[in-house]
Amino acid sequence: DAFTVDVADNITDGQMVSLQVTIDDGDSTWYSDFYIQAHAPVLEFISYNINDEEGNNNGRIDPGETADIHVNIANNGTSSASGVETVLSCIDSWITVNSSSQISGIINAQENSELVFNVTADPWTPGGFNATFSVDIQADHGRTGNGLITCVIGQYTALVLDLDPNNNSAPLIMNAFGDVNLIAEYTNSIPSDLSIYKSIFLCLGIYYSSHELTDSETGILADYLENGGNIYMEGRLTWFGDDQTILHPMFNINTEESEWYEYEKIYGTAGTMTETMDFGYEMINPYNNHFLHAVSPAYEILTANDDSRALMVAYDAGDYKTVGSAMEFGGLVDGEFPSTKKELLSRILEF
């Protein structure tokens, strides 16, 4: 004879089910206990990758681009799953999911299924916007699984890389990005992937509180420039005092030693992006013993006097652009337009 057992839809894979057999002959009763292991599907989101071959084929979703997201799901249980359907959704208004549902049907135990979803980013999506996609898996008998995909749309406008021990400038640079409604990311160490940033704003510090770039750091940053990136780099000792690295010549800057002088006013340079600008200056140790010379075709854009002692130099190398500074953005005191940190940042970014 056989017995029929009803199993709950939500039984856990591998659960030990306790059963008891009762035998009764009218005079005596015998009991026997035994266990059966339950088998059930376990549906999980595993991984994803982006295919934008129909766009610019850079491996990410850019504003205005339509791309495929390949989603890998698995049944890591010990029983097959039937009626498997996966839905990809995104609540962000910048993103449209063009093919929201995909059917896998049956996924046997310990097997995977790769699904392809088509999505479009609005052309006006802010660069560096973090889009979040939900992956929801459903199957017969109420079996479910889920996961999240977070990916950056386009490139961040900038990475603010704060290696200054006293954080003199980076927080104020971040404030200026907020003022111009652009997305920047702040960090105290070099991320593994710099390709998601259009520009890097690197802060190294002042006298008695400064970071000297290592060979490893300058190698990474030089590679970033050679791949079409842009760097703003400020520091007192990095141009005169610290060892010069493979990165420094990429700014087309020479330095000239001078007697110690104080930063009191900062002046823009006629015929450049800073024309008619002039700033007050307030910073710990507002002194220096050198100034910068632009090596043509680089050119000087901020000076400590209205006609000399360059403190900031811009350089367009064709494949990349740099701005080198011997003064701190955070020390600038806003005046009347256009002499504001917000406007200076806007013009550096436009450059």
mmCIF file of C-alpha atoms in Angstrom:
data_model
loop_
_atom_site.group_PDB
_atom_site.id
_atom_site.type_symbol
_atom_site.label_atom_id
_atom_site.label_comp_id
_atom_site.label_asym_id
_atom_site.label_seq_id
_atom_site.Cartn_x
_atom_site.Cartn_y
_atom_site.Cartn_z
ATOM 1 C CA ASP A 1 0.000 0.000 0.000
ATOM 2 C CA ALA A 2 1.096 3.617 -0.558
ATOM 3 C CA PHE A 3 0.452 6.749 1.398
ATOM 4 C CA THR A 4 -0.082 10.170 -0.117
ATOM 5 C CA VAL A 5 1.705 13.107 1.495
ATOM 6 C CA ASP A 6 0.851 16.735 0.829
ATOM 7 C CA VAL A 7 3.907 19.010 0.886
ATOM 8 C CA ALA A 8 3.632 22.746 1.572
ATOM 9 C CA ASP A 9 4.610 25.040 -1.307
ATOM 10 C CA ASN A 10 7.068 26.891 0.928
ATOM 11 C CA ILE A 11 8.983 23.888 2.227
ATOM 12 C CA THR A 12 12.704 24.583 2.506
ATOM 13 C CA ASP A 13 15.175 22.782 0.278
ATOM 14 C CA GLY A 14 16.994 20.140 2.309
ATOM 15 C CA GLN A 15 14.561 20.265 5.216
ATOM 16 C CA MET A 16 14.281 16.966 7.094
ATOM 17 C CA VAL A 17 10.620 15.942 7.374
ATOM 18 C CA SER A 18 9.732 13.773 10.357
ATOM 19 C CA LEU A 19 7.147 11.014 9.702
ATOM 20 C CA GLN A 20 5.650 8.469 12.046
ATOM 21 C CA VAL A 21 4.004 5.156 11.132
ATOM 22 C CA THR A 22 1.418 3.808 13.548
ATOM 23 C CA ILE A 23 0.437 0.127 13.392
ATOM 24 C CA ASP A 24 -2.548 -1.084 15.378
ATOM 25 C CA ASP A 25 -3.882 -4.696 15.370
ATOM 26 C CA GLY A 26 -6.685 -3.988 17.790
ATOM 27 C CA ASP A 27 -4.747 -5.256 20.765
ATOM 28 C CA SER A 28 -1.415 -3.504 20.503
ATOM 29 C CA THR A 29 0.016 -0.377 18.865
ATOM 30 C CA TRP A 30 3.503 -0.007 17.372
ATOM 31 C CA TYR A 31 5.205 3.253 16.344
ATOM 32 C CA SER A 32 8.052 3.772 13.885
ATOM 33 C CA ASP A 33 9.678 7.163 13.172
ATOM 34 C CA PHE A 34 11.708 8.019 10.077
ATOM 35 C CA TYR A 35 12.831 11.094 8.113
ATOM 36 C CA ILE A 36 12.639 12.113 4.484
ATOM 37 C CA GLN A 37 14.699 14.980 3.057
ATOM 38 C CA ALA A 38 12.658 17.562 1.143
ATOM 39 C CA HIS A 39 13.778 18.879 -2.220
ATOM 40 C CA ALA A 40 12.786 22.288 -3.528
ATOM 41 C CA PRO A 41 14.014 24.899 -6.012
ATOM 42 C CA VAL A 42 16.041 27.883 -4.776
ATOM 43 C CA LEU A 43 15.849 30.762 -7.235
ATOM 44 C CA GLU A 44 18.603 33.385 -7.073
ATOM 45 C CA PHE A 45 19.907 36.370 -8.987
ATOM 46 C CA ILE A 46 23.595 35.733 -9.764
ATOM 47 C CA SER A 47 25.108 38.456 -11.939
ATOM 48 C CA TYR A 48 24.640 40.865 -14.823
ATOM 49 C CA ASN A 49 26.579 42.526 -17.604
ATOM 50 C CA ILE A 50 25.803 45.345 -20.014
ATOM 51 C CA ASN A 51 25.988 45.037 -23.803
ATOM 52 C CA ASP A 52 25.838 48.359 -25.627
ATOM 53 C CA GLU A 53 27.220 47.222 -28.981
ATOM 54 C CA GLU A 54 24.441 49.157 -30.698
ATOM 55 C CA GLY A 55 25.644 52.310 -28.923
ATOM 56 C CA ASN A 56 29.236 53.345 -28.251
ATOM 57 C CA ASN A 57 30.262 49.869 -27.009
ATOM 58 C CA ASN A 58 32.013 51.098 -23.854
ATOM 59 C CA GLY A 59 30.370 48.560 -21.554
ATOM 60 C CA ARG A 60 28.075 50.976 -19.731
ATOM 61 C CA ILE A 61 24.748 52.720 -20.312
ATOM 62 C CA ASP A 62 25.203 56.340 -21.368
ATOM 63 C CA PRO A 63 22.566 59.101 -21.500
ATOM 64 C CA GLY A 64 20.394 58.656 -24.593
ATOM 65 C CA GLU A 65 21.645 55.105 -25.179
ATOM 66 C CA THR A 66 19.655 51.886 -25.562
ATOM 67 C CA ALA A 67 21.446 48.793 -24.306
ATOM 68 C CA ASP A 68 20.883 45.188 -23.265
ATOM 69 C CA ILE A 69 21.284 44.013 -19.688
ATOM 70 C CA HIS A 70 22.159 40.323 -19.561
ATOM 71 C CA VAL A 71 20.841 38.876 -16.303
ATOM 72 C CA ASN A 72 22.023 35.521 -15.009
ATOM 73 C CA ILE A 73 19.693 33.668 -12.613
ATOM 74 C CA ALA A 74 20.104 30.218 -11.115
ATOM 75 C CA ASN A 75 18.193 27.429 -9.452
ATOM 76 C CA ASN A 76 20.569 26.470 -6.663
ATOM 77 C CA GLY A 77 18.107 24.061 -5.102
ATOM 78 C CA THR A 78 17.834 20.281 -5.513
ATOM 79 C CA SER A 79 14.492 20.240 -7.337
ATOM 80 C CA SER A 80 13.545 21.712 -10.687
ATOM 81 C CA ALA A 81 11.571 24.960 -10.907
ATOM 82 C CA SER A 82 8.745 25.318 -13.388
ATOM 83 C CA GLY A 83 6.945 28.338 -14.773
ATOM 84 C CA VAL A 84 9.937 30.585 -14.102
ATOM 85 C CA GLU A 85 9.399 34.209 -15.100
ATOM 86 C CA THR A 86 11.739 37.118 -14.346
ATOM 87 C CA VAL A 87 10.764 40.788 -14.289
ATOM 88 C CA LEU A 88 13.217 43.669 -14.492
ATOM 89 C CA SER A 89 11.954 47.028 -13.250
ATOM 90 C CA CYS A 90 13.355 50.479 -12.474
ATOM 91 C CA ILE A 91 11.526 53.227 -10.596
ATOM 92 C CA ASP A 92 13.973 55.907 -11.771
ATOM 93 C CA SER A 93 12.269 58.274 -14.199
ATOM 94 C CA TRP A 94 15.428 58.548 -16.327
ATOM 95 C CA ILE A 95 15.263 54.847 -17.259
ATOM 96 C CA THR A 96 12.806 52.967 -19.462
ATOM 97 C CA VAL A 97 12.764 49.156 -19.390
ATOM 98 C CA ASN A 98 11.656 48.164 -22.901
ATOM 99 C CA SER A 99 11.368 44.415 -22.275
ATOM 100 C CA SER A 100 10.383 43.984 -18.671
ATOM 101 C CA SER A 101 9.490 40.275 -18.509
ATOM 102 C CA GLN A 102 11.368 37.167 -19.664
ATOM 103 C CA ILE A 103 10.289 33.534 -19.352
ATOM 104 C CA SER A 104 12.730 30.730 -18.594
ATOM 105 C CA GLY A 105 10.097 28.007 -18.217
ATOM 106 C CA ILE A 106 11.784 25.127 -16.432
ATOM 107 C CA ILE A 107 15.155 25.514 -14.728
ATOM 108 C CA ASN A 108 16.495 22.210 -13.510
ATOM 109 C CA ALA A 109 18.294 21.869 -10.191
ATOM 110 C CA GLN A 110 21.761 23.458 -10.160
ATOM 111 C CA GLU A 111 21.289 25.070 -13.566
ATOM 112 C CA ASN A 112 21.366 28.685 -14.729
ATOM 113 C CA SER A 113 19.333 30.758 -17.143
ATOM 114 C CA GLU A 114 20.559 33.909 -18.919
ATOM 115 C CA LEU A 115 17.963 36.516 -19.809
ATOM 116 C CA VAL A 116 18.295 39.663 -21.913
ATOM 117 C CA PHE A 117 16.444 42.860 -21.050
ATOM 118 C CA ASN A 118 16.479 45.985 -23.200
ATOM 119 C CA VAL A 119 16.630 49.391 -21.501
ATOM 120 C CA THR A 120 16.970 53.031 -22.554
ATOM 121 C CA ALA A 121 18.455 55.968 -20.634
ATOM 122 C CA ASP A 122 16.886 59.368 -21.206
ATOM 123 C CA PRO A 123 19.211 61.747 -23.116
ATOM 124 C CA TRP A 124 18.979 64.193 -20.201
ATOM 125 C CA THR A 125 20.067 61.680 -17.565
ATOM 126 C CA PRO A 126 22.675 63.406 -15.363
ATOM 127 C CA GLY A 127 26.132 61.911 -15.825
ATOM 128 C CA GLY A 128 27.015 59.743 -12.835
ATOM 129 C CA PHE A 129 23.378 59.003 -11.976
ATOM 130 C CA ASN A 130 23.042 55.709 -10.090
ATOM 131 C CA ALA A 131 20.199 53.703 -11.611
ATOM 132 C CA THR A 132 18.765 50.867 -9.516
ATOM 133 C CA PHE A 133 17.016 47.927 -11.175
ATOM 134 C CA SER A 134 14.986 45.300 -9.321
ATOM 135 C CA VAL A 135 15.170 41.672 -10.455
ATOM 136 C CA ASP A 136 12.096 39.691 -9.375
ATOM 137 C CA ILE A 137 11.902 35.962 -10.094
ATOM 138 C CA GLN A 138 8.656 33.990 -9.801
ATOM 139 C CA ALA A 139 7.867 30.334 -10.396
ATOM 140 C CA ASP A 140 5.127 27.777 -9.782
ATOM 141 C CA HIS A 141 4.213 26.906 -6.200
ATOM 142 C CA GLY A 142 4.989 30.422 -5.011
ATOM 143 C CA ARG A 143 8.726 30.102 -5.460
ATOM 144 C CA THR A 144 10.449 33.502 -5.677
ATOM 145 C CA GLY A 145 13.865 35.109 -5.794
ATOM 146 C CA ASN A 146 15.096 38.660 -6.151
ATOM 147 C CA GLY A 147 18.113 40.892 -6.504
ATOM 148 C CA LEU A 148 19.229 44.450 -7.212
ATOM 149 C CA ILE A 149 21.356 45.891 -9.996
ATOM 150 C CA THR A 150 22.977 49.285 -9.467
ATOM 151 C CA CYS A 151 24.873 50.853 -12.323
ATOM 152 C CA VAL A 152 26.194 54.310 -13.115
ATOM 153 C CA ILE A 153 24.638 55.985 -16.160
ATOM 154 C CA GLY A 154 27.326 57.711 -18.201
ATOM 155 C CA GLN A 155 30.227 59.255 -16.343
ATOM 156 C CA TYR A 156 30.345 61.251 -13.142
ATOM 157 C CA THR A 157 31.161 64.853 -13.886
ATOM 158 C CA ALA A 158 34.118 64.472 -11.543
ATOM 159 C CA LEU A 159 35.870 62.572 -8.807
ATOM 160 C CA VAL A 160 37.029 64.802 -5.952
ATOM 161 C CA LEU A 161 40.104 62.951 -4.705
ATOM 162 C CA ASP A 162 41.010 64.379 -1.304
ATOM 163 C CA LEU A 163 44.526 63.303 -0.277
ATOM 164 C CA ASP A 164 45.049 66.513 1.723
ATOM 165 C CA PRO A 165 45.458 65.520 5.418
ATOM 166 C CA ASN A 166 43.620 68.714 6.475
ATOM 167 C CA ASN A 167 40.874 68.571 3.814
ATOM 168 C CA ASN A 168 41.389 72.253 2.990
ATOM 169 C CA SER A 169 39.724 72.342 -0.437
ATOM 170 C CA ALA A 170 37.829 69.181 -1.316
ATOM 171 C CA PRO A 171 34.694 69.849 0.791
ATOM 172 C CA LEU A 172 34.379 73.315 -0.772
ATOM 173 C CA ILE A 173 34.882 71.854 -4.245
ATOM 174 C CA MET A 174 32.042 69.438 -3.480
ATOM 175 C CA ASN A 175 29.891 72.379 -2.357
ATOM 176 C CA ALA A 176 30.620 74.144 -5.640
ATOM 177 C CA PHE A 177 29.524 71.046 -7.581
ATOM 178 C CA GLY A 178 26.273 71.153 -5.647
ATOM 179 C CA ASP A 179 25.888 74.831 -6.495
ATOM 180 C CA VAL A 180 26.127 74.067 -10.223
ATOM 181 C CA ASN A 181 23.825 71.008 -9.883
ATOM 182 C CA LEU A 182 26.378 68.481 -11.110
ATOM 183 C CA ILE A 183 27.169 65.059 -9.671
ATOM 184 C CA ALA A 184 30.656 64.504 -8.249
ATOM 185 C CA GLU A 185 31.927 61.707 -6.042
ATOM 186 C CA TYR A 186 34.187 62.297 -3.024
ATOM 187 C CA THR A 187 36.876 59.886 -1.867
ATOM 188 C CA ASN A 188 40.146 59.727 0.101
ATOM 189 C CA SER A 189 41.704 57.001 -2.060
ATOM 190 C CA ILE A 190 42.006 56.215 -5.749
ATOM 191 C CA PRO A 191 39.115 53.987 -6.916
ATOM 192 C CA SER A 192 39.795 50.895 -8.988
ATOM 193 C CA ASP A 193 37.885 52.232 -12.012
ATOM 194 C CA LEU A 194 38.600 55.823 -13.034
ATOM 195 C CA SER A 195 36.917 55.494 -16.424
ATOM 196 C CA ILE A 196 33.530 56.492 -14.957
ATOM 197 C CA TYR A 197 34.810 60.017 -14.204
ATOM 198 C CA LYS A 198 35.111 62.776 -16.791
ATOM 199 C CA SER A 199 37.491 64.722 -14.549
ATOM 200 C CA ILE A 200 39.481 64.319 -11.340
ATOM 201 C CA PHE A 201 39.961 67.146 -8.836
ATOM 202 C CA LEU A 202 43.016 66.153 -6.821
ATOM 203 C CA CYS A 203 43.852 67.975 -3.551
ATOM 204 C CA LEU A 204 47.282 67.372 -1.994
ATOM 205 C CA GLY A 205 47.562 69.944 0.797
ATOM 206 C CA ILE A 206 49.726 72.810 2.034
ATOM 207 C CA TYR A 207 53.054 73.244 3.830
ATOM 208 C CA TYR A 208 53.422 71.044 6.919
ATOM 209 C CA SER A 209 50.310 69.088 5.979
ATOM 210 C CA SER A 210 50.648 67.553 2.558
ATOM 211 C CA HIS A 211 50.490 64.277 0.656
ATOM 212 C CA GLU A 212 53.374 63.368 -1.630
ATOM 213 C CA LEU A 213 52.247 61.328 -4.615
ATOM 214 C CA THR A 214 53.678 57.814 -4.871
ATOM 215 C CA ASP A 215 54.921 56.175 -8.047
ATOM 216 C CA SER A 216 51.912 53.872 -7.965
ATOM 217 C CA GLU A 217 49.461 56.771 -7.662
ATOM 218 C CA THR A 218 51.077 58.823 -10.405
ATOM 219 C CA GLY A 219 51.161 55.808 -12.715
ATOM 220 C CA ILE A 220 47.417 55.325 -12.316
ATOM 221 C CA LEU A 221 46.698 59.033 -12.823
ATOM 222 C CA ALA A 222 49.006 59.286 -15.857
ATOM 223 C CA ASP A 223 47.221 56.317 -17.442
ATOM 224 C CA TYR A 224 43.914 58.064 -16.767
ATOM 225 C CA LEU A 225 45.102 61.156 -18.658
ATOM 226 C CA GLU A 226 46.485 59.112 -21.529
ATOM 227 C CA ASN A 227 43.051 57.503 -21.874
ATOM 228 C CA GLY A 228 41.411 60.908 -22.365
ATOM 229 C CA GLY A 229 40.762 62.014 -18.794
ATOM 230 C CA ASN A 230 41.144 65.489 -17.286
ATOM 231 C CA ILE A 231 42.847 66.425 -13.997
ATOM 232 C CA TYR A 232 42.836 69.487 -11.768
ATOM 233 C CA MET A 233 45.693 69.094 -9.260
ATOM 234 C CA GLU A 234 46.456 71.501 -6.425
ATOM 235 C CA GLY A 235 49.249 71.451 -3.871
ATOM 236 C CA ARG A 236 52.087 73.607 -2.610
ATOM 237 C CA LEU A 237 54.861 71.026 -2.309
ATOM 238 C CA THR A 238 53.901 68.856 -5.265
ATOM 239 C CA TRP A 239 55.307 71.402 -7.749
ATOM 240 C CA PHE A 240 58.382 72.420 -5.759
ATOM 241 C CA GLY A 241 59.795 70.286 -2.978
ATOM 242 C CA ASP A 242 58.326 66.860 -3.650
ATOM 243 C CA ASP A 243 59.966 64.496 -6.124
ATOM 244 C CA GLN A 244 58.713 65.105 -9.650
ATOM 245 C CA THR A 245 56.993 62.089 -11.215
ATOM 246 C CA ILE A 246 55.812 60.920 -14.619
ATOM 247 C CA LEU A 247 52.568 62.815 -13.947
ATOM 248 C CA HIS A 248 53.986 66.314 -13.430
ATOM 249 C CA PRO A 249 55.322 66.908 -16.988
ATOM 250 C CA MET A 250 51.808 66.209 -18.294
ATOM 251 C CA PHE A 251 50.773 69.625 -16.881
ATOM 252 C CA ASN A 252 53.392 71.594 -18.906
ATOM 253 C CA ILE A 253 54.459 73.558 -15.814
ATOM 254 C CA ASN A 254 57.872 74.772 -14.730
ATOM 255 C CA THR A 255 58.482 76.333 -11.314
ATOM 256 C CA GLU A 256 60.666 79.241 -10.257
ATOM 257 C CA GLU A 257 62.003 79.670 -6.737
ATOM 258 C CA SER A 258 61.347 83.022 -5.107
ATOM 259 C CA GLU A 259 61.503 84.751 -1.762
ATOM 260 C CA TRP A 260 58.656 83.846 0.538
ATOM 261 C CA TYR A 261 55.528 85.818 -0.279
ATOM 262 C CA GLU A 262 51.955 85.888 0.998
ATOM 263 C CA TYR A 263 48.764 85.186 -0.934
ATOM 264 C CA GLU A 264 46.595 88.247 -0.323
ATOM 265 C CA LYS A 265 44.683 88.639 -3.569
ATOM 266 C CA ILE A 266 44.262 86.212 -6.449
ATOM 267 C CA TYR A 267 43.843 87.680 -9.926
ATOM 268 C CA GLY A 268 42.487 86.303 -13.188
ATOM 269 C CA THR A 269 44.429 86.580 -16.438
ATOM 270 C CA ALA A 270 43.252 88.685 -19.374
ATOM 271 C CA GLY A 271 42.297 86.707 -22.456
ATOM 272 C CA THR A 272 41.649 83.489 -20.510
ATOM 273 C CA MET A 273 38.696 81.838 -18.778
ATOM 274 C CA THR A 274 39.466 83.860 -15.605
ATOM 275 C CA GLU A 275 39.488 87.321 -17.194
ATOM 276 C CA THR A 276 38.131 90.018 -14.784
ATOM 277 C CA MET A 277 38.139 87.610 -11.829
ATOM 278 C CA ASP A 278 39.780 88.616 -8.547
ATOM 279 C CA PHE A 279 39.479 86.871 -5.190
ATOM 280 C CA GLY A 280 40.417 87.425 -1.616
ATOM 281 C CA TYR A 281 42.340 84.574 -0.026
ATOM 282 C CA GLU A 282 42.106 83.021 3.433
ATOM 283 C CA MET A 283 43.995 79.849 4.274
ATOM 284 C CA ILE A 284 46.311 78.427 6.927
ATOM 285 C CA ASN A 285 49.908 79.258 5.984
ATOM 286 C CA PRO A 286 49.061 81.485 2.980
ATOM 287 C CA TYR A 287 52.733 81.652 1.968
ATOM 288 C CA ASN A 288 54.859 80.265 -0.822
ATOM 289 C CA ASN A 289 58.451 80.293 -2.020
ATOM 290 C CA HIS A 290 57.893 79.569 -5.692
ATOM 291 C CA PHE A 291 55.518 80.303 -8.508
ATOM 292 C CA LEU A 292 54.512 78.545 -11.699
ATOM 293 C CA HIS A 293 55.491 79.122 -15.319
ATOM 294 C CA ALA A 294 53.294 77.784 -18.107
ATOM 295 C CA VAL A 295 55.179 75.963 -20.849
ATOM 296 C CA SER A 296 53.467 76.857 -24.145
ATOM 297 C CA PRO A 297 50.857 75.941 -25.283
ATOM 298 C CA ALA A 298 49.825 75.859 -21.602
ATOM 299 C CA TYR A 299 48.873 79.257 -20.193
ATOM 300 C CA GLU A 300 48.558 80.967 -16.823
ATOM 301 C CA ILE A 301 45.045 81.642 -15.497
ATOM 302 C CA LEU A 302 45.451 82.824 -11.871
ATOM 303 C CA THR A 303 48.264 84.872 -10.335
ATOM 304 C CA ALA A 304 49.287 86.190 -6.915
ATOM 305 C CA ASN A 305 49.881 89.669 -8.353
ATOM 306 C CA ASP A 306 47.840 91.330 -11.063
ATOM 307 C CA ASP A 307 50.670 90.857 -13.561
ATOM 308 C CA SER A 308 52.947 88.083 -12.278
ATOM 309 C CA ARG A 309 53.539 85.122 -9.946
ATOM 310 C CA ALA A 310 51.319 82.544 -11.604
ATOM 311 C CA LEU A 311 49.536 80.149 -9.270
ATOM 312 C CA MET A 312 47.339 78.230 -11.705
ATOM 313 C CA VAL A 313 48.072 76.935 -15.221
ATOM 314 C CA ALA A 314 45.758 75.357 -17.803
ATOM 315 C CA TYR A 315 46.953 72.987 -20.506
ATOM 316 C CA ASP A 316 45.108 71.416 -23.455
ATOM 317 C CA ALA A 317 47.174 68.469 -24.672
ATOM 318 C CA GLY A 318 44.620 67.499 -27.300
ATOM 319 C CA ASP A 319 43.919 64.042 -25.863
ATOM 320 C CA TYR A 320 43.558 65.305 -22.294
ATOM 321 C CA LYS A 321 43.393 68.565 -20.325
ATOM 322 C CA THR A 322 44.986 69.601 -17.046
ATOM 323 C CA VAL A 323 44.877 72.460 -14.570
ATOM 324 C CA GLY A 324 47.740 72.716 -12.092
ATOM 325 C CA SER A 325 47.495 74.950 -9.035
ATOM 326 C CA ALA A 326 49.906 76.085 -6.311
ATOM 327 C CA MET A 327 47.052 77.547 -4.252
ATOM 328 C CA GLU A 328 43.962 76.028 -2.709
ATOM 329 C CA PHE A 329 40.511 76.377 -4.209
ATOM 330 C CA GLY A 330 39.202 76.268 -0.648
ATOM 331 C CA GLY A 331 41.091 79.444 0.262
ATOM 332 C CA LEU A 332 39.366 81.630 -2.326
ATOM 333 C CA VAL A 333 37.023 84.266 -0.920
ATOM 334 C CA ASP A 334 34.050 85.006 -3.140
ATOM 335 C CA GLY A 335 33.529 88.517 -4.452
ATOM 336 C CA GLU A 336 31.193 89.953 -7.037
ATOM 337 C CA PHE A 337 30.384 87.884 -10.123
ATOM 338 C CA PRO A 338 32.303 86.387 -11.848
ATOM 339 C CA SER A 339 34.700 86.177 -8.904
ATOM 340 C CA THR A 340 33.073 83.209 -7.162
ATOM 341 C CA LYS A 341 34.180 79.639 -6.560
ATOM 342 C CA LYS A 342 31.013 78.445 -8.303
ATOM 343 C CA GLU A 343 31.830 80.367 -11.464
ATOM 344 C CA LEU A 344 35.501 79.369 -11.416
ATOM 345 C CA LEU A 345 34.533 75.708 -11.132
ATOM 346 C CA SER A 346 32.048 76.114 -14.005
ATOM 347 C CA ARG A 347 34.728 77.604 -16.242
ATOM 348 C CA ILE A 348 37.292 74.938 -15.361
ATOM 349 C CA LEU A 349 34.717 72.274 -16.201
ATOM 350 C CA GLU A 350 33.827 74.017 -19.461
ATOM 351 C CA PHE A 351 37.536 74.050 -20.329
#
